[in-house]
mmCIF file of C-alpha atoms and ligand atoms in Angstrom:
data_model
loop_
_atom_site.group_PDB
_atom_site.id
_atom_site.type_symbol
_atom_site.label_atom_id
_atom_site.label_comp_id
_atom_site.label_asym_id
_atom_site.label_seq_id
_atom_site.Cartn_x
_atom_site.Cartn_y
_atom_site.Cartn_z
ATOM 1 C CA UNK A 1 -22.985 8.707 15.585
ATOM 2 C CA UNK A 2 -19.722 7.721 17.240
ATOM 3 C CA UNK A 3 -17.936 8.427 20.488
ATOM 4 C CA UNK A 4 -16.024 11.690 20.399
ATOM 5 C CA UNK A 5 -12.816 10.199 21.816
ATOM 6 C CA UNK A 6 -12.895 7.406 19.238
ATOM 7 C CA UNK A 7 -13.323 9.823 16.321
ATOM 8 C CA UNK A 8 -10.404 12.001 17.452
ATOM 9 C CA UNK A 9 -8.141 9.053 18.263
ATOM 10 C CA UNK A 10 -8.908 7.404 14.895
ATOM 11 C CA UNK A 11 -7.019 10.219 13.207
ATOM 12 C CA UNK A 12 -3.817 8.903 14.759
ATOM 13 C CA UNK A 13 -2.393 12.041 16.371
ATOM 14 C CA UNK A 14 -3.563 11.329 19.913
ATOM 15 C CA UNK A 15 -4.098 8.129 21.858
ATOM 16 C CA UNK A 16 -7.504 7.510 23.488
ATOM 17 C CA UNK A 17 -5.933 8.439 26.845
ATOM 18 C CA UNK A 18 -4.568 11.717 25.494
ATOM 19 C CA UNK A 19 -7.952 12.546 23.974
ATOM 20 C CA UNK A 20 -9.657 11.989 27.334
ATOM 21 C CA UNK A 21 -7.210 14.380 28.929
ATOM 22 C CA UNK A 22 -7.763 17.001 26.178
ATOM 23 C CA UNK A 23 -11.506 16.809 26.775
ATOM 24 C CA UNK A 24 -11.109 16.983 30.567
ATOM 25 C CA UNK A 25 -8.958 20.089 30.114
ATOM 26 C CA UNK A 26 -11.755 21.687 28.049
ATOM 27 C CA UNK A 27 -9.557 21.936 24.949
ATOM 28 C CA UNK A 28 -12.074 20.233 22.628
ATOM 29 C CA UNK A 29 -15.200 21.796 21.152
ATOM 30 C CA UNK A 30 -17.950 20.275 19.040
ATOM 31 C CA UNK A 31 -19.723 22.835 16.860
ATOM 32 C CA UNK A 32 -18.415 25.584 19.086
ATOM 33 C CA UNK A 33 -19.547 24.035 22.349
ATOM 34 C CA UNK A 34 -16.948 22.739 24.814
ATOM 35 C CA UNK A 35 -17.054 18.948 24.849
ATOM 36 C CA UNK A 36 -18.169 17.487 28.132
ATOM 37 C CA UNK A 37 -17.272 13.841 27.987
ATOM 38 C CA UNK A 38 -15.184 11.402 25.907
ATOM 39 C CA UNK A 39 -18.256 9.206 25.356
ATOM 40 C CA UNK A 40 -20.257 12.107 23.942
ATOM 41 C CA UNK A 41 -21.731 11.077 20.554
ATOM 42 C CA UNK A 42 -20.830 13.009 17.412
ATOM 43 C CA UNK A 43 -21.536 12.770 13.718
ATOM 44 C CA UNK A 44 -18.000 13.052 12.410
ATOM 45 C CA UNK A 45 -19.177 13.960 8.891
ATOM 46 C CA UNK A 46 -21.428 16.785 10.029
ATOM 47 C CA UNK A 47 -19.908 18.282 13.166
ATOM 48 C CA UNK A 48 -16.874 20.508 13.451
ATOM 49 C CA UNK A 49 -14.558 19.198 16.111
ATOM 50 C CA UNK A 50 -11.856 21.623 17.238
ATOM 51 C CA UNK A 51 -8.800 21.038 19.402
ATOM 52 C CA UNK A 52 -7.461 24.289 20.864
ATOM 53 C CA UNK A 53 -9.600 26.065 18.268
ATOM 54 C CA UNK A 54 -8.112 24.186 15.295
ATOM 55 C CA UNK A 55 -10.657 22.165 13.330
ATOM 56 C CA UNK A 56 -9.953 18.461 13.035
ATOM 57 C CA UNK A 57 -10.342 17.324 9.445
ATOM 58 C CA UNK A 58 -11.684 13.846 9.871
ATOM 59 C CA UNK A 59 -10.151 11.683 7.247
ATOM 60 C CA UNK A 60 -11.959 8.433 6.862
ATOM 61 C CA UNK A 61 -9.327 6.493 5.037
ATOM 62 C CA UNK A 62 -5.707 7.052 4.203
ATOM 63 C CA UNK A 63 -3.974 6.008 0.973
ATOM 64 C CA UNK A 64 -0.203 6.252 0.836
ATOM 65 C CA UNK A 65 2.319 5.547 -1.851
ATOM 66 C CA UNK A 66 5.789 4.277 -0.980
ATOM 67 C CA UNK A 67 8.842 3.790 -3.143
ATOM 68 C CA UNK A 68 10.130 0.778 -1.238
ATOM 69 C CA UNK A 69 13.862 0.441 -0.751
ATOM 70 C CA UNK A 70 15.602 -2.912 -0.348
ATOM 71 C CA UNK A 71 15.871 -4.304 3.140
ATOM 72 C CA UNK A 72 12.367 -3.580 4.455
ATOM 73 C CA UNK A 73 9.718 -6.227 5.042
ATOM 74 C CA UNK A 74 6.094 -5.740 4.112
ATOM 75 C CA UNK A 75 4.591 -7.369 7.185
ATOM 76 C CA UNK A 76 3.162 -5.114 9.859
ATOM 77 C CA UNK A 77 5.334 -6.329 12.699
ATOM 78 C CA UNK A 78 9.067 -6.090 12.975
ATOM 79 C CA UNK A 79 9.763 -9.720 13.830
ATOM 80 C CA UNK A 80 11.105 -10.519 10.331
ATOM 81 C CA UNK A 81 13.019 -7.270 9.942
ATOM 82 C CA UNK A 82 12.229 -3.569 9.743
ATOM 83 C CA UNK A 83 8.679 -3.031 8.472
ATOM 84 C CA UNK A 84 7.884 -0.659 5.603
ATOM 85 C CA UNK A 85 5.530 1.047 8.078
ATOM 86 C CA UNK A 86 8.635 2.501 9.727
ATOM 87 C CA UNK A 87 9.057 4.626 6.582
ATOM 88 C CA UNK A 88 5.690 6.360 7.082
ATOM 89 C CA UNK A 89 6.405 9.828 8.475
ATOM 90 C CA UNK A 90 4.898 10.578 11.873
ATOM 91 C CA UNK A 91 2.424 13.120 10.510
ATOM 92 C CA UNK A 92 0.950 10.507 8.152
ATOM 93 C CA UNK A 93 1.056 7.574 10.521
ATOM 94 C CA UNK A 94 -2.063 6.192 12.128
ATOM 95 C CA UNK A 95 -3.219 2.934 13.640
ATOM 96 C CA UNK A 96 -4.616 0.386 11.203
ATOM 97 C CA UNK A 97 -2.257 1.116 8.303
ATOM 98 C CA UNK A 98 -0.990 -1.917 6.439
ATOM 99 C CA UNK A 99 0.747 -2.561 3.116
ATOM 100 C CA UNK A 100 -1.742 -3.519 0.391
ATOM 101 C CA UNK A 101 0.156 -6.504 -0.940
ATOM 102 C CA UNK A 102 3.546 -7.941 -0.265
ATOM 103 C CA UNK A 103 6.905 -7.247 -1.787
ATOM 104 C CA UNK A 104 9.901 -9.351 -0.818
ATOM 105 C CA UNK A 105 12.542 -7.822 1.419
ATOM 106 C CA UNK A 106 14.919 -7.397 -1.532
ATOM 107 C CA UNK A 107 12.228 -6.079 -3.929
ATOM 108 C CA UNK A 108 11.999 -2.341 -4.537
ATOM 109 C CA UNK A 109 9.406 0.010 -5.977
ATOM 110 C CA UNK A 110 5.762 0.844 -5.769
ATOM 111 C CA UNK A 111 3.796 -0.063 -2.709
ATOM 112 C CA UNK A 112 0.437 1.150 -1.444
ATOM 113 C CA UNK A 113 -0.105 1.507 2.290
ATOM 114 C CA UNK A 114 -3.638 2.080 3.505
ATOM 115 C CA UNK A 115 -6.131 1.478 6.292
ATOM 116 C CA UNK A 116 -8.881 0.648 3.780
ATOM 117 C CA UNK A 117 -9.248 -3.131 3.671
ATOM 118 C CA UNK A 118 -11.886 -3.072 0.942
ATOM 119 C CA UNK A 119 -9.724 -1.042 -1.392
ATOM 120 C CA UNK A 120 -6.766 -3.343 -0.720
ATOM 121 C CA UNK A 121 -8.943 -6.286 -1.688
ATOM 122 C CA UNK A 122 -10.033 -4.556 -4.905
ATOM 123 C CA UNK A 123 -6.464 -3.986 -6.075
ATOM 124 C CA UNK A 124 -5.127 -7.363 -4.927
ATOM 125 C CA UNK A 125 -7.786 -9.984 -5.675
ATOM 126 C CA UNK A 126 -6.808 -11.844 -8.871
ATOM 127 C CA UNK A 127 -10.454 -11.736 -10.015
ATOM 128 C CA UNK A 128 -10.288 -7.941 -10.192
ATOM 129 C CA UNK A 129 -7.470 -8.112 -12.778
ATOM 130 C CA UNK A 130 -5.566 -5.085 -11.513
ATOM 131 C CA UNK A 131 -2.156 -5.302 -13.218
ATOM 132 C CA UNK A 132 1.104 -5.159 -11.330
ATOM 133 C CA UNK A 133 4.137 -4.508 -13.490
ATOM 134 C CA UNK A 134 7.705 -5.318 -12.529
ATOM 135 C CA UNK A 135 11.055 -4.499 -14.054
ATOM 136 C CA UNK A 136 12.999 -7.709 -13.617
ATOM 137 C CA UNK A 137 16.733 -8.250 -13.980
ATOM 138 C CA UNK A 138 17.863 -11.847 -14.427
ATOM 139 C CA UNK A 139 21.211 -13.618 -14.701
ATOM 140 C CA UNK A 140 20.745 -14.757 -18.312
ATOM 141 C CA UNK A 141 19.204 -13.016 -21.338
ATOM 142 C CA UNK A 142 15.380 -13.329 -21.400
ATOM 143 C CA UNK A 143 14.095 -15.407 -24.325
ATOM 144 C CA UNK A 144 11.061 -15.845 -26.552
ATOM 145 C CA UNK A 145 10.524 -19.240 -24.906
ATOM 146 C CA UNK A 146 10.213 -17.539 -21.537
ATOM 147 C CA UNK A 147 7.719 -15.094 -23.038
ATOM 148 C CA UNK A 148 5.566 -17.957 -24.347
ATOM 149 C CA UNK A 149 5.758 -19.870 -21.079
ATOM 150 C CA UNK A 150 4.752 -16.804 -19.049
ATOM 151 C CA UNK A 151 1.827 -16.191 -21.444
ATOM 152 C CA UNK A 152 0.634 -19.799 -21.142
ATOM 153 C CA UNK A 153 1.013 -19.924 -17.369
ATOM 154 C CA UNK A 154 3.710 -21.704 -15.416
ATOM 155 C CA UNK A 155 3.072 -24.690 -13.227
ATOM 156 C CA UNK A 156 4.199 -23.848 -9.709
ATOM 157 C CA UNK A 157 3.755 -26.292 -6.808
ATOM 158 C CA UNK A 158 0.358 -24.822 -5.908
ATOM 159 C CA UNK A 159 -0.898 -24.758 -9.510
ATOM 160 C CA UNK A 160 -0.803 -22.914 -12.807
ATOM 161 C CA UNK A 161 -0.154 -19.177 -12.769
ATOM 162 C CA UNK A 162 -2.481 -16.831 -14.622
ATOM 163 C CA UNK A 163 -1.179 -15.698 -18.016
ATOM 164 C CA UNK A 164 1.532 -13.082 -17.533
ATOM 165 C CA UNK A 165 2.988 -10.734 -20.124
ATOM 166 C CA UNK A 166 6.753 -10.701 -20.515
ATOM 167 C CA UNK A 167 8.335 -7.983 -22.606
ATOM 168 C CA UNK A 168 12.062 -8.081 -23.234
ATOM 169 C CA UNK A 169 13.443 -4.608 -22.548
ATOM 170 C CA UNK A 170 17.188 -5.155 -22.169
ATOM 171 C CA UNK A 171 19.946 -7.704 -22.445
ATOM 172 C CA UNK A 172 19.146 -9.016 -18.975
ATOM 173 C CA UNK A 173 15.896 -7.208 -18.324
ATOM 174 C CA UNK A 174 12.194 -7.818 -18.854
ATOM 175 C CA UNK A 175 8.970 -6.108 -17.900
ATOM 176 C CA UNK A 176 6.558 -8.617 -16.409
ATOM 177 C CA UNK A 177 2.874 -7.939 -15.825
ATOM 178 C CA UNK A 178 0.922 -10.030 -13.331
ATOM 179 C CA UNK A 179 -2.674 -9.884 -12.161
ATOM 180 C CA UNK A 180 -2.044 -11.978 -9.067
ATOM 181 C CA UNK A 181 0.523 -11.975 -6.318
ATOM 182 C CA UNK A 182 1.661 -15.351 -5.096
ATOM 183 C CA UNK A 183 4.561 -15.842 -2.733
ATOM 184 C CA UNK A 184 7.849 -15.113 -4.568
ATOM 185 C CA UNK A 185 5.857 -15.442 -7.785
ATOM 186 C CA UNK A 186 8.189 -13.777 -10.255
ATOM 187 C CA UNK A 187 11.285 -15.383 -8.782
ATOM 188 C CA UNK A 188 9.658 -18.811 -8.976
ATOM 189 C CA UNK A 189 8.379 -18.260 -12.534
ATOM 190 C CA UNK A 190 11.861 -17.362 -13.747
ATOM 191 C CA UNK A 191 13.372 -20.176 -11.745
ATOM 192 C CA UNK A 192 11.055 -22.582 -13.598
ATOM 193 C CA UNK A 193 12.625 -21.212 -16.800
ATOM 194 C CA UNK A 194 16.184 -21.715 -15.515
ATOM 195 C CA UNK A 195 16.867 -18.062 -14.628
ATOM 196 C CA UNK A 196 17.657 -16.337 -11.340
ATOM 197 C CA UNK A 197 16.180 -12.934 -10.528
ATOM 198 C CA UNK A 198 18.926 -10.538 -9.426
ATOM 199 C CA UNK A 199 16.787 -7.388 -9.055
ATOM 200 C CA UNK A 200 13.049 -6.809 -8.902
ATOM 201 C CA UNK A 201 11.357 -3.430 -9.002
ATOM 202 C CA UNK A 202 7.601 -2.788 -9.142
ATOM 203 C CA UNK A 203 6.967 0.033 -11.600
ATOM 204 C CA UNK A 204 3.169 0.229 -11.682
ATOM 205 C CA UNK A 205 -0.138 -0.957 -10.303
ATOM 206 C CA UNK A 206 -3.319 -0.574 -12.336
ATOM 207 C CA UNK A 207 -2.669 2.405 -14.609
ATOM 208 C CA UNK A 208 -0.596 4.228 -12.052
ATOM 209 C CA UNK A 209 3.156 4.380 -12.587
ATOM 210 C CA UNK A 210 5.530 4.925 -9.720
ATOM 211 C CA UNK A 211 6.020 8.710 -9.935
ATOM 212 C CA UNK A 212 9.565 9.753 -10.931
ATOM 213 C CA UNK A 213 9.713 12.335 -8.160
ATOM 214 C CA UNK A 214 9.014 9.833 -5.375
ATOM 215 C CA UNK A 215 12.492 8.921 -4.208
ATOM 216 C CA UNK A 216 13.445 5.594 -2.657
ATOM 217 C CA UNK A 217 12.179 5.411 0.892
ATOM 218 C CA UNK A 218 9.733 8.290 0.420
ATOM 219 C CA UNK A 219 6.044 8.100 1.297
ATOM 220 C CA UNK A 220 3.293 10.497 0.310
ATOM 221 C CA UNK A 221 -0.474 10.544 0.062
ATOM 222 C CA UNK A 222 -2.073 9.438 -3.186
ATOM 223 C CA UNK A 223 -4.085 12.129 -4.951
ATOM 224 C CA UNK A 224 -7.724 11.409 -5.827
ATOM 225 C CA UNK A 225 -6.717 11.116 -9.478
ATOM 226 C CA UNK A 226 -3.935 8.621 -8.708
ATOM 227 C CA UNK A 227 -6.299 6.594 -6.579
ATOM 228 C CA UNK A 228 -8.646 6.180 -9.547
ATOM 229 C CA UNK A 229 -5.783 5.163 -11.850
ATOM 230 C CA UNK A 230 -4.682 2.551 -9.357
ATOM 231 C CA UNK A 231 -7.946 0.684 -9.706
ATOM 232 C CA UNK A 232 -8.232 0.959 -13.490
ATOM 233 C CA UNK A 233 -8.072 -2.386 -15.225
ATOM 234 C CA UNK A 234 -7.576 -1.414 -18.869
HETATM 235 N N1 URA B 301 7.357 -11.614 -7.184
HETATM 236 C C1 URA B 301 8.393 -11.929 -6.369
HETATM 237 O O1 URA B 301 9.034 -12.952 -6.526
HETATM 238 N N2 URA B 301 8.692 -11.087 -5.381
HETATM 239 C C2 URA B 301 8.033 -9.920 -5.167
HETATM 240 O O2 URA B 301 8.383 -9.161 -4.254
HETATM 241 C C3 URA B 301 6.974 -9.601 -6.031
HETATM 242 C C4 URA B 301 6.648 -10.464 -7.036
#
């Protein structure tokens, strides 16, 4: 059982103060009975909470997919630049959302934004082996030597990277698959091979590809099916 005001406010549409005022103005009912106090206890999974007669669908956790454009930072505050959270439309926004994993400011592509810390850990922890695949453009043609070095692991200042697959897909392009996400990892791995990354785009996480219809800068909720694919490891 939780406080009524907390349950309503957790859905992100109203602040705690606004919820208190809604309750005071007798606009909230719990199972058909007008709510009396913000501290009233409710079972959010069992009770029907209505605001002005409209039932509140209590969503426990939110999972969003973003096609990140260049120029946005993946931290939650705006001190380093405009946060990707600014791209979340108002109707989907709620407190506690954060990007599950970092992409550099100039990196584009697939990004998951959620308020579920456990799920973020499952898709990010290197031990879980969830693959992240990137389409990388570099300033020189990718080589077989690079492929071997990526597969063997590259020694970065903080230690050896996990084996990464590199598939040559164009004159200056490669698809790289990682199961970890160190700071500037792909840029530093290519730099160790004498190449400079000129564009970096994340195309998939787990078995979920960035959907073609999700345009740059767009955010939408993940479907249940997509959510499962995201966590698949083979
Ligand atoms: N590797 C990088 O260098 N940058 C990213 O944004 C992601 C992976």
